[in-house]
Short mmCIF file of C-alpha atoms in Angstrom, two decimals:
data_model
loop_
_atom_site.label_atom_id
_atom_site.label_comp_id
_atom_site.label_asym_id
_atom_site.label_seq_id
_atom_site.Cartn_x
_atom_site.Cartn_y
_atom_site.Cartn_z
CA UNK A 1052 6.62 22.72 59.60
CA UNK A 1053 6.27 26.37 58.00
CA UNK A 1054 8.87 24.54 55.47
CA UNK A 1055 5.98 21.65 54.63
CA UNK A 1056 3.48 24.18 54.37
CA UNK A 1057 5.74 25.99 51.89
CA UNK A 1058 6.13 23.09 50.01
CA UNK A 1059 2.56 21.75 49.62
CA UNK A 1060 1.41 24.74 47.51
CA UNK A 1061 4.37 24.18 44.96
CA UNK A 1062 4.03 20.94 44.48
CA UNK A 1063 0.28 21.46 43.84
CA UNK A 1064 1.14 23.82 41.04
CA UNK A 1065 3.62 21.19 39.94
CA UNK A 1066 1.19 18.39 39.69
CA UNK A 1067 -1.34 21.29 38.04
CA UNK A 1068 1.40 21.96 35.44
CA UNK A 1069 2.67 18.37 34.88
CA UNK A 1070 -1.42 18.07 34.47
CA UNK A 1071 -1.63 21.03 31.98
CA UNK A 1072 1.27 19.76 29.68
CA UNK A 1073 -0.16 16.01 29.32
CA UNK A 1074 -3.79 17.52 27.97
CA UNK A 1075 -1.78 20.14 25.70
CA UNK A 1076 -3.32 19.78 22.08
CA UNK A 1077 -0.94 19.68 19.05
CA UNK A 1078 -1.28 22.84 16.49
CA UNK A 1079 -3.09 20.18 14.61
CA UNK A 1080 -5.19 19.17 17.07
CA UNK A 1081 -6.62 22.19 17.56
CA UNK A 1082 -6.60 23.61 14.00
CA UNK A 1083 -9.40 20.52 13.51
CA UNK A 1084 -10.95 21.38 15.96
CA UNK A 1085 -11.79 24.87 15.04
CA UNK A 1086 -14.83 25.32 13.14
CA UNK A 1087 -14.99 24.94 9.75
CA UNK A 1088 -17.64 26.82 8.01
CA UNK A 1089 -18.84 25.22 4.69
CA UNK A 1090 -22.16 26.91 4.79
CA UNK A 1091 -20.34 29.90 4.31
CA UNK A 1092 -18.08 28.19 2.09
CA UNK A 1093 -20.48 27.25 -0.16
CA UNK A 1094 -22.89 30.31 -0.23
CA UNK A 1095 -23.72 31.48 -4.07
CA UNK A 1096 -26.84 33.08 -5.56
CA UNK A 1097 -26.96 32.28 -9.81
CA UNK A 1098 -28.43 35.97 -9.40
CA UNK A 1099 -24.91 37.08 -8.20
CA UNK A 1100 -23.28 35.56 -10.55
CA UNK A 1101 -20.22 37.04 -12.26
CA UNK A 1102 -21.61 38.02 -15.69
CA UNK A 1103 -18.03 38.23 -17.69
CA UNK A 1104 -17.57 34.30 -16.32
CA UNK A 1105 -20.71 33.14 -17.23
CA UNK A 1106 -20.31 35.08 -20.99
CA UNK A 1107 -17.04 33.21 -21.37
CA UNK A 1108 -18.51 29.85 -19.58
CA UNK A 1109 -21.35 30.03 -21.76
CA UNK A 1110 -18.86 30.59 -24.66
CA UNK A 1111 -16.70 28.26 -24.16
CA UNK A 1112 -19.66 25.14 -23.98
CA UNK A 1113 -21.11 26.41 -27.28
CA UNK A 1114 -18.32 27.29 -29.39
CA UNK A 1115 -15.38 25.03 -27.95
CA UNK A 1116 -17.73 21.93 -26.79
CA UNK A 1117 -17.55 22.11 -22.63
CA UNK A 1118 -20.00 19.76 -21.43
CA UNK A 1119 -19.51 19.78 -17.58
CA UNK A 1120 -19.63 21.19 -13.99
CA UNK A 1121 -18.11 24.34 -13.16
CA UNK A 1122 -16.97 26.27 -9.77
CA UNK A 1123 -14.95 29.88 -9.78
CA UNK A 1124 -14.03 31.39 -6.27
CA UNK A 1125 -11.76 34.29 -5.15
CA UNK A 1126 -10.48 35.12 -1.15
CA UNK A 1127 -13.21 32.38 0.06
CA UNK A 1128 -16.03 33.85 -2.24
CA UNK A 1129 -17.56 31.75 -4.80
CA UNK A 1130 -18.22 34.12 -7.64
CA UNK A 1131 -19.82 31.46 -10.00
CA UNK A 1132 -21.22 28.04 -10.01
CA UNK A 1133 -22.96 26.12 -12.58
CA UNK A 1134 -23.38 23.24 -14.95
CA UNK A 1135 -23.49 22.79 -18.76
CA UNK A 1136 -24.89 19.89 -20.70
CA UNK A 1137 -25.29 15.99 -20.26
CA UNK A 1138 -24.16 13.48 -17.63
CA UNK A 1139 -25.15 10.88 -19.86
CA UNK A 1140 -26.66 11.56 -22.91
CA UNK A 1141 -27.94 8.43 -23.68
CA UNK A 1142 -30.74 8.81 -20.98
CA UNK A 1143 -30.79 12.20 -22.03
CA UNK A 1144 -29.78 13.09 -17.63
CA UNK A 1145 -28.70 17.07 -17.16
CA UNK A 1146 -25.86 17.86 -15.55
CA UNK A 1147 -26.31 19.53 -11.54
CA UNK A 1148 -23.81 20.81 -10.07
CA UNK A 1149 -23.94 18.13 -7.17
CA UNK A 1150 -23.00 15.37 -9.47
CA UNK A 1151 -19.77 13.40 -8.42
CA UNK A 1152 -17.46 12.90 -11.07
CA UNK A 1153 -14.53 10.66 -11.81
CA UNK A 1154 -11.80 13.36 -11.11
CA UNK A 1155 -9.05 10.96 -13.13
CA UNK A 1156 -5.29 12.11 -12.21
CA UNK A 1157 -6.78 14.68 -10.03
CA UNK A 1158 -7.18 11.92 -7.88
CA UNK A 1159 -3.27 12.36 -7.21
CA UNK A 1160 -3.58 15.52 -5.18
CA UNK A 1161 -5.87 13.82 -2.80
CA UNK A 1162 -3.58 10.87 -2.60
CA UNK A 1163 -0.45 13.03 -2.15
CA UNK A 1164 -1.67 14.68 1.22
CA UNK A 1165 -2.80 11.24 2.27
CA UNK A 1166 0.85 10.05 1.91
CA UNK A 1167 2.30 13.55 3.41
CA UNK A 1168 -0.15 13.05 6.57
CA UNK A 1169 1.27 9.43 7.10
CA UNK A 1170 4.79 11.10 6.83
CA UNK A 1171 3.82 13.78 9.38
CA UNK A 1172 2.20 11.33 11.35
CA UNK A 1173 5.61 9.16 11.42
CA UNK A 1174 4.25 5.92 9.60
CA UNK A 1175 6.54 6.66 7.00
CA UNK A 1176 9.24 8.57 5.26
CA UNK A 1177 9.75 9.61 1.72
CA UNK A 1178 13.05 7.93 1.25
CA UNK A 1179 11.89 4.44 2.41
CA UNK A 1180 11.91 2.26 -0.69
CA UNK A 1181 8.75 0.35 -2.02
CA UNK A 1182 10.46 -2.92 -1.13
CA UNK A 1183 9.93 -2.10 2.44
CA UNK A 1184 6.29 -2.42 1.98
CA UNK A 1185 6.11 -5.10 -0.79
CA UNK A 1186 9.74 -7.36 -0.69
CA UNK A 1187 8.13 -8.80 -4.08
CA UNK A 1188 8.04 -5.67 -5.69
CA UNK A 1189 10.53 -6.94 -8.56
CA UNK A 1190 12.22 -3.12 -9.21
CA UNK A 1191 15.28 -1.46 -7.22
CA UNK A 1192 15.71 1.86 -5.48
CA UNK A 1193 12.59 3.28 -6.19
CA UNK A 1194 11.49 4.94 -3.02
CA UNK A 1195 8.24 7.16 -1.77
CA UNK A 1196 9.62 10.69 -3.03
CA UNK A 1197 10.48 9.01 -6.22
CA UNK A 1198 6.56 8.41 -6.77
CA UNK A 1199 5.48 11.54 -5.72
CA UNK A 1200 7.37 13.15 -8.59
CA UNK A 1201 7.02 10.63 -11.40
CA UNK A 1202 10.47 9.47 -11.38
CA UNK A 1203 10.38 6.12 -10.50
CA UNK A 1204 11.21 4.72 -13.69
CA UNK A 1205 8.19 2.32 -13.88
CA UNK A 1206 6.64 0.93 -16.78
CA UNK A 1207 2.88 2.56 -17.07
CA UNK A 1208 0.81 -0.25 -15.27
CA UNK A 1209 -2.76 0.66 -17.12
CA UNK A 1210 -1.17 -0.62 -20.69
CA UNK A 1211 0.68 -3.50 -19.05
CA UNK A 1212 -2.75 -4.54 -17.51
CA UNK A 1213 -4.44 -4.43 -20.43
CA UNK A 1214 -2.20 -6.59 -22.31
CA UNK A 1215 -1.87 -9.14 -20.02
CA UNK A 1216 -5.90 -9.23 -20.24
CA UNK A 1217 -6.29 -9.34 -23.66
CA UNK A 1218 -3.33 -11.75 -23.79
CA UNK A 1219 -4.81 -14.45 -21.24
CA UNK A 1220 -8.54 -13.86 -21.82
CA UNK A 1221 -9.32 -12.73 -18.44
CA UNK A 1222 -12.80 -11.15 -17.32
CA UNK A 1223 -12.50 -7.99 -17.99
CA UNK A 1224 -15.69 -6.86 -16.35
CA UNK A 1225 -14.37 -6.84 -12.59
CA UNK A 1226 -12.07 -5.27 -11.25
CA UNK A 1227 -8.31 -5.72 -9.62
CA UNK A 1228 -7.38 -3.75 -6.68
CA UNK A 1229 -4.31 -2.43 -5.52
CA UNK A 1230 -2.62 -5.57 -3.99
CA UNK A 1231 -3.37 -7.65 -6.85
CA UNK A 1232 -2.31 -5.44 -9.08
CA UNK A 1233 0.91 -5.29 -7.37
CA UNK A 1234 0.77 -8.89 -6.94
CA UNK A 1235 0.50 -9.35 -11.27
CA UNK A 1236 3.62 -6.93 -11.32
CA UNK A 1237 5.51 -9.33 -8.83
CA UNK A 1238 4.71 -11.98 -11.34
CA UNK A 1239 5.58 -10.85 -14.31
CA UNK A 1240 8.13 -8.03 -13.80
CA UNK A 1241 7.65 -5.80 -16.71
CA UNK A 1242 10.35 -4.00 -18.18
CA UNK A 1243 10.75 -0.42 -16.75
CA UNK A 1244 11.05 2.54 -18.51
CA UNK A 1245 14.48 3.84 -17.35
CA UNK A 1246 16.75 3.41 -13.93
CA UNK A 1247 15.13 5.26 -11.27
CA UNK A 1248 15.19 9.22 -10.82
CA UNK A 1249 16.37 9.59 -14.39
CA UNK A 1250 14.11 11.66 -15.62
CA UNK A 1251 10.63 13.33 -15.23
CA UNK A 1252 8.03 10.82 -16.75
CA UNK A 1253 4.50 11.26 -16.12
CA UNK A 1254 2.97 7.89 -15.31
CA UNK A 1255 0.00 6.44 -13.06
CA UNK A 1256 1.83 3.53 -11.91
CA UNK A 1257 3.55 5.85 -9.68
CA UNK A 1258 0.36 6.57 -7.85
CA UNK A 1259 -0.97 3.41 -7.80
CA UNK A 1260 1.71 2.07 -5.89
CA UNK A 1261 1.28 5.12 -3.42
CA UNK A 1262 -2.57 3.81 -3.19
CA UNK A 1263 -0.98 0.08 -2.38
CA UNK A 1264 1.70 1.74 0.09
CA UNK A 1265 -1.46 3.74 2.17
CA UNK A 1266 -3.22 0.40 2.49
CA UNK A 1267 -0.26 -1.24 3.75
CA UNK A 1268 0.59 1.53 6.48
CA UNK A 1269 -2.88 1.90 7.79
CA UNK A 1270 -3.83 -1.62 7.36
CA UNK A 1271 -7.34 -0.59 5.72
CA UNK A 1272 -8.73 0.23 1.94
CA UNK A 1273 -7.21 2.83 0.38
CA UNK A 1274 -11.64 4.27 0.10
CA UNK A 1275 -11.61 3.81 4.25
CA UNK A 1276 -8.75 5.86 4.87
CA UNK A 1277 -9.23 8.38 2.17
CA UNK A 1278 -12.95 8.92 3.96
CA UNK A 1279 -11.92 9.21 7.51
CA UNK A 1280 -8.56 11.05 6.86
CA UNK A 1281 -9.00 13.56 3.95
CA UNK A 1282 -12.61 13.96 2.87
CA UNK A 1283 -14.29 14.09 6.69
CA UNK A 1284 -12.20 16.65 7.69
CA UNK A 1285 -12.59 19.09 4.78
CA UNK A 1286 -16.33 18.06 4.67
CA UNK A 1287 -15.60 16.65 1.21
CA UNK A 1288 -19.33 14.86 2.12
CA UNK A 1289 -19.99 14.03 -1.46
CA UNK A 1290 -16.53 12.37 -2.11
CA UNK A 1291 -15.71 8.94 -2.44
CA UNK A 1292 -13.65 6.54 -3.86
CA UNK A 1293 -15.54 3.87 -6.34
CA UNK A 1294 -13.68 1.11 -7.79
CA UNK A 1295 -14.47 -1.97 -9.65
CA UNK A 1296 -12.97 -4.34 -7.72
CA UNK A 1297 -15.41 -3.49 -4.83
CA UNK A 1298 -18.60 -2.33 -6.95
CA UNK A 1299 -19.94 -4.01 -10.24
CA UNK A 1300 -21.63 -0.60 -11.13
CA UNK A 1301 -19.89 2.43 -10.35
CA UNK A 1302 -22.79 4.34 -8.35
CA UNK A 1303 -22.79 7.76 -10.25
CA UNK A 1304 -24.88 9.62 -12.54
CA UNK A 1305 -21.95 10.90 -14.58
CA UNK A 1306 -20.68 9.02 -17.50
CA UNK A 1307 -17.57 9.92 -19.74
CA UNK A 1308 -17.85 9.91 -23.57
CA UNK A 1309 -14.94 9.98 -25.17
CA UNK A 1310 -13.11 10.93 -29.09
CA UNK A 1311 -15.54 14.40 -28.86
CA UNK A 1312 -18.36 12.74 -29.27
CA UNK A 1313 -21.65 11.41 -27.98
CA UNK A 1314 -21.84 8.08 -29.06
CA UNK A 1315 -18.69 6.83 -27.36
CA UNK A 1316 -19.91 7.01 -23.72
CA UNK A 1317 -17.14 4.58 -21.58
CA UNK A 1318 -17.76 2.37 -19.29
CA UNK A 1319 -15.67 1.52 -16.53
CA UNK A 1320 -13.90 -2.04 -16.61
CA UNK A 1321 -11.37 -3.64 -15.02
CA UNK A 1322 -8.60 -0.43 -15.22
CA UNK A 1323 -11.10 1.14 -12.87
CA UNK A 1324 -10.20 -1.73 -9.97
CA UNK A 1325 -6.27 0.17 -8.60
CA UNK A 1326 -7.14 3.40 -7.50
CA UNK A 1327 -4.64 6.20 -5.95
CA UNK A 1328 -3.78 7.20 -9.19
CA UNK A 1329 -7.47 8.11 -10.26
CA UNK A 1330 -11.07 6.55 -8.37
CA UNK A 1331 -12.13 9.45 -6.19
CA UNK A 1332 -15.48 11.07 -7.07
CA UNK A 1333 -16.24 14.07 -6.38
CA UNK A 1334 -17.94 17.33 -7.00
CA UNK A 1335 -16.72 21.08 -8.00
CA UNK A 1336 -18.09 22.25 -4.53
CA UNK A 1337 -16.45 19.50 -2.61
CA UNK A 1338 -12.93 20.41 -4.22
CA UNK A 1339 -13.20 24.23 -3.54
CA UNK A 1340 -13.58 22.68 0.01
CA UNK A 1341 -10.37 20.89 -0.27
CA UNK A 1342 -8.65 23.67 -1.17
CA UNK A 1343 -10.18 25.52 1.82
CA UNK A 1344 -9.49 23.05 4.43
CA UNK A 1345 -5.48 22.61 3.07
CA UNK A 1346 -5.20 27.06 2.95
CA UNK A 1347 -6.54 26.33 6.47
CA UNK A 1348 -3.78 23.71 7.49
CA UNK A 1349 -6.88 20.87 8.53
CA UNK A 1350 -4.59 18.42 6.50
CA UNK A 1351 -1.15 19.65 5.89
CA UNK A 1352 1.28 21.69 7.95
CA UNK A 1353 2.11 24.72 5.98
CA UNK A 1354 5.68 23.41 6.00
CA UNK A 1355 4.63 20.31 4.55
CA UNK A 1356 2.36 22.05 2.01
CA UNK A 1357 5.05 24.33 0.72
CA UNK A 1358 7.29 21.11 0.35
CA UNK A 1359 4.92 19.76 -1.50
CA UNK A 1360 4.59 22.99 -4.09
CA UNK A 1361 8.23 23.35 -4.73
CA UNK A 1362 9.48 22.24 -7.93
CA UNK A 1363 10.95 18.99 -8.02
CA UNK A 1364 11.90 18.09 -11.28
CA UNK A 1365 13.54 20.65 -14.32
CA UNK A 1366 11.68 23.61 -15.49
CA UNK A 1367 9.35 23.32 -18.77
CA UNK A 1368 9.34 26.05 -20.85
CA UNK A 1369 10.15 27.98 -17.59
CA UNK A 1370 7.59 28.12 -15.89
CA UNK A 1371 6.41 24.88 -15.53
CA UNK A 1372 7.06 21.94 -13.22
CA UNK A 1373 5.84 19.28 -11.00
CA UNK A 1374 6.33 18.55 -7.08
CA UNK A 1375 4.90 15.91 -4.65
CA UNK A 1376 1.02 14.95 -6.50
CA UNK A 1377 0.85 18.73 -7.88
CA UNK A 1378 1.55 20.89 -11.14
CA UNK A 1379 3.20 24.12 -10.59
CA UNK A 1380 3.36 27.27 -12.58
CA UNK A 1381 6.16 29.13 -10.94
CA UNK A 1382 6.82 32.95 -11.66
CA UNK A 1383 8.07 35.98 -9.96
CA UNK A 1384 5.86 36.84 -7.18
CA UNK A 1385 3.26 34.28 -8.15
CA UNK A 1386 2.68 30.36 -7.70
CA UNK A 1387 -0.67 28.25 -9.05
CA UNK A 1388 -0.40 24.54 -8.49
CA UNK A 1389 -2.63 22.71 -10.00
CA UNK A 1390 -3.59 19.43 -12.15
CA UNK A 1391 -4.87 17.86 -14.94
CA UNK A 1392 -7.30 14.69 -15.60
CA UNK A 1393 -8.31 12.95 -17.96
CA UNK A 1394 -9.41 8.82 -18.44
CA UNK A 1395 -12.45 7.17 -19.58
CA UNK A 1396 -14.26 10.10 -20.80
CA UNK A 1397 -13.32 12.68 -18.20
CA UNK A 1398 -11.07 15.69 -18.80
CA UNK A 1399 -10.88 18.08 -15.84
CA UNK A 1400 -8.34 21.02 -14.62
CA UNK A 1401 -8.45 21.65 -10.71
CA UNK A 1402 -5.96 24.65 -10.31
CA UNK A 1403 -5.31 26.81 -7.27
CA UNK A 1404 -3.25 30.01 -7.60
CA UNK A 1405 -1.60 30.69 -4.13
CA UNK A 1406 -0.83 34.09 -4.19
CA UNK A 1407 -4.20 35.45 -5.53
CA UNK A 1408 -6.23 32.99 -4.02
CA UNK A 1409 -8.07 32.01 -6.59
CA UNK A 1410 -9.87 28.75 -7.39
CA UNK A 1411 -10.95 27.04 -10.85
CA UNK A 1412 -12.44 23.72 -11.12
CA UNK A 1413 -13.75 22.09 -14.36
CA UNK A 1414 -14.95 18.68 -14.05
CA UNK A 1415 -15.98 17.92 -17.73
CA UNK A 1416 -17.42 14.48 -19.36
CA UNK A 1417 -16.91 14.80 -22.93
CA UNK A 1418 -13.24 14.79 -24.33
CA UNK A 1419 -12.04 17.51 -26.01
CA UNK A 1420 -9.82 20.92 -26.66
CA UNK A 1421 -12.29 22.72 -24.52
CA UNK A 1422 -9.79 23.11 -22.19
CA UNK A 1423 -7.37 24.49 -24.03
CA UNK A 1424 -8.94 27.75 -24.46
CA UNK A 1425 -9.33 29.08 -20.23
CA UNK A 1426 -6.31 32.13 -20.85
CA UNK A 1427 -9.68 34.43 -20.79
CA UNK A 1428 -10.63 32.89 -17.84
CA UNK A 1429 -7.72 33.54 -16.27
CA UNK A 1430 -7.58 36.80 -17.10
CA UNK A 1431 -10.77 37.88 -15.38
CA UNK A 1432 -9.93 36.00 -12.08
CA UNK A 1433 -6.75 37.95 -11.80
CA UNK A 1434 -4.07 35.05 -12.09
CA UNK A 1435 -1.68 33.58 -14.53
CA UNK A 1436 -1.83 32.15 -17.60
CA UNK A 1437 -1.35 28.02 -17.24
CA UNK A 1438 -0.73 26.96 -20.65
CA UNK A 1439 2.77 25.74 -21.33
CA UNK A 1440 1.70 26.01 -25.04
CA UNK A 1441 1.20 29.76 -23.92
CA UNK A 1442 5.26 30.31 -22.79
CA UNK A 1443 8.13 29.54 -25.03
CA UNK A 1444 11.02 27.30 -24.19
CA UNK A 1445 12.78 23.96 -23.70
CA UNK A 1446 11.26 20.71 -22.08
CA UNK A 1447 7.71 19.20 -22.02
CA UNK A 1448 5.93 17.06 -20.14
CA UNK A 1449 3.78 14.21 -20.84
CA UNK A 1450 0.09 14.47 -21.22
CA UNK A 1451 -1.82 12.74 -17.99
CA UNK A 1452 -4.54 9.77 -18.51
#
């Protein structure tokens, strides 16, 4: 009996344990659960703004031709915020800083830790080749990883699109989306560039494929996943993704203009259907909470993250390189990763230096060398330079649409 009575207690503690273990949360779990203060975040007074950036802001969109939104931060601190010119100058509309632009090939970050979470979340692994998802897909040994760093081989799909429209006739008014777009590559099996993981080629078939492989996994639009997945956790609450296969009028105040100059504003057509490669719109605020959320591991592990930031292809002019959906300036006792846009108008630079944690996103509408001329910029925030025209060396790497 006293041995019974001895017993009961343990195996109450046990059954409390057994209990405990079931309910325990996952690092993740609990690192979205934590509260995530955009207020904060987002807190800037123009009357605190930092004068030297606005002299070289201001600068830079009357002597080098900026027109667009603007957002500088430092340790979590936004030290300036604002917006310069048009968003369509044919209505004669001002820029505000809430406006959502089409972030072009910055659109590839997003996508990248969409496809990392699906990794981490077992639905798939970088090595698995695209013929696991689409057995049409007509090209060999071209897997997930090989996508994520441009060296897939593949033909660019935007050109090979257009030709096949201007070819046939087709409507070029609505869009295709993902799966058809895949499904017009099954068909007609263009020519590929080189044999895979050759070399480092810069190309947005890569990522549109990625877009076609997250709506396979999950088994919804590429728009619904991005939403529930990427953009509600980080509060991204003014991001979405627009294409033309769903919408026959993008639903945006922004509009690109193109060749420098006013009078070629562009609008979207059927290229603007496949998204994954481009299609999210966003804001400068709603990316500075994007980088937020990832330093605070919402999305990524930091194991994951730093996987994605390592160089994955050679060096260019040696500093330069490019890993899973990111650009990375490498350099003793400093890392920025950032990237580039630019389609239909748009021209952008999103960068993020790591070590100095510093963010810099220019979301611009009007294409031209403005961006070319940020080393000032850098300066005064405290990072890196990140100009390859800025470093000698070998190597270069292709321009992104």
């Amino acid at each position: 009996m006293r041995f019974q009575n001895y017993l009961l207690p343990v195996a109450a503690a046990l059954l409390l344990l057994t209990a405990c273990s079931k309910h325990k949360k996952t690092p993740q779990e609990v690192v979205a659960e934590t509260p995530f203060d955009t207020t904060s975040l987002l807190k800037y007074s123009p009357k605190n703004a930092d004068k030297r950036i606005d002299a070289f802001m201001q600068n830079l969109h009357k002597h080098s031709g900026f027109n667009g939104n603007v957002l500088v931060a430092k340790k979590g601190k936004i030290l300036y915020e604002n917006a310069f010119g048009w968003a369509n100058y044919l209505t004669r509309d001002s820029l505000k800083v809430n406006y959502q632009f089409e972030l072009a090939s910055v659109s590839k970050t997003l996508t990248s830790t969409a496809i990392l979470m699906l990794m981490e979340q077992g639905k798939l692994k970088l090595d698995q080749n695209v013929k696991d998802f689409f057995p049409s897909f007509p090209y060999d040994g071209i897997t997930i990883r090989l996508l994520l760093t441009h060296r897939s081989g593949m033909m660019n799909y935007v050109y090979f699109t257009d030709d096949v429209f201007r070819k046939e006739h087709r409507d070029q008014r609505k869009g295709l989306n993902n799966a058809q777009e895949m499904a017009l590559i099954a068909q007609y099996k263009p020519a590929p560039f080189n044999k895979p993981n050759v070399r480092f080629l810069y190309n947005n078939s890569n990522f549109m494929v990625l877009g076609a492989i997250i709506e396979k996994v999950t088994g919804i639009p590429y728009a619904q996943y991005m939403k529930e997945n990427v953009f509600k956790p980080a509060e991204m609450n003014n991001t979405a993704v627009y294409s033309k296969a769903v919408y026959d009028k993008i639903p945006v105040h922004v509009v690109g203009h193109d060749r420098n100059s006013w009078r070629y504003s562009v609008a979207q057509n059927f290229l603007d259907g496949p998204v994954g490669d481009k299609g999210i719109y966003s804001t400068v605020e709603d990316l500075y909470l994007f980088d937020r959320a990832m330093r605070a591991g919402r999305l990524l592990k930091q194991q994951t993250q730093d996987s994605a930031y390592t160089p994955r292809n050679p060096m260019v002019h040696g500093h330069f390189n490019y890993g899973y959906g990111w650009r990375i300036f490498d350099a003793p006792n400093q890392k920025v990763v950032y990237h580039t846009g630019w389609w239909h108008g748009f021209r952008h630079i999103f960068v993020r230096d790591l070590k100095n944690d510093v963010t810099i996103v220019l979301l611009g509408n009007m294409v031209n060398g403005s961006l070319l001329h940020l080393d000032e910029l850098f300066r005064i925030t405290g990072m890196p330079i990140v100009r390859k025209s800025a470093y000698t060396g070998t190597g270069d790497e292709a321009e992104d649409q």
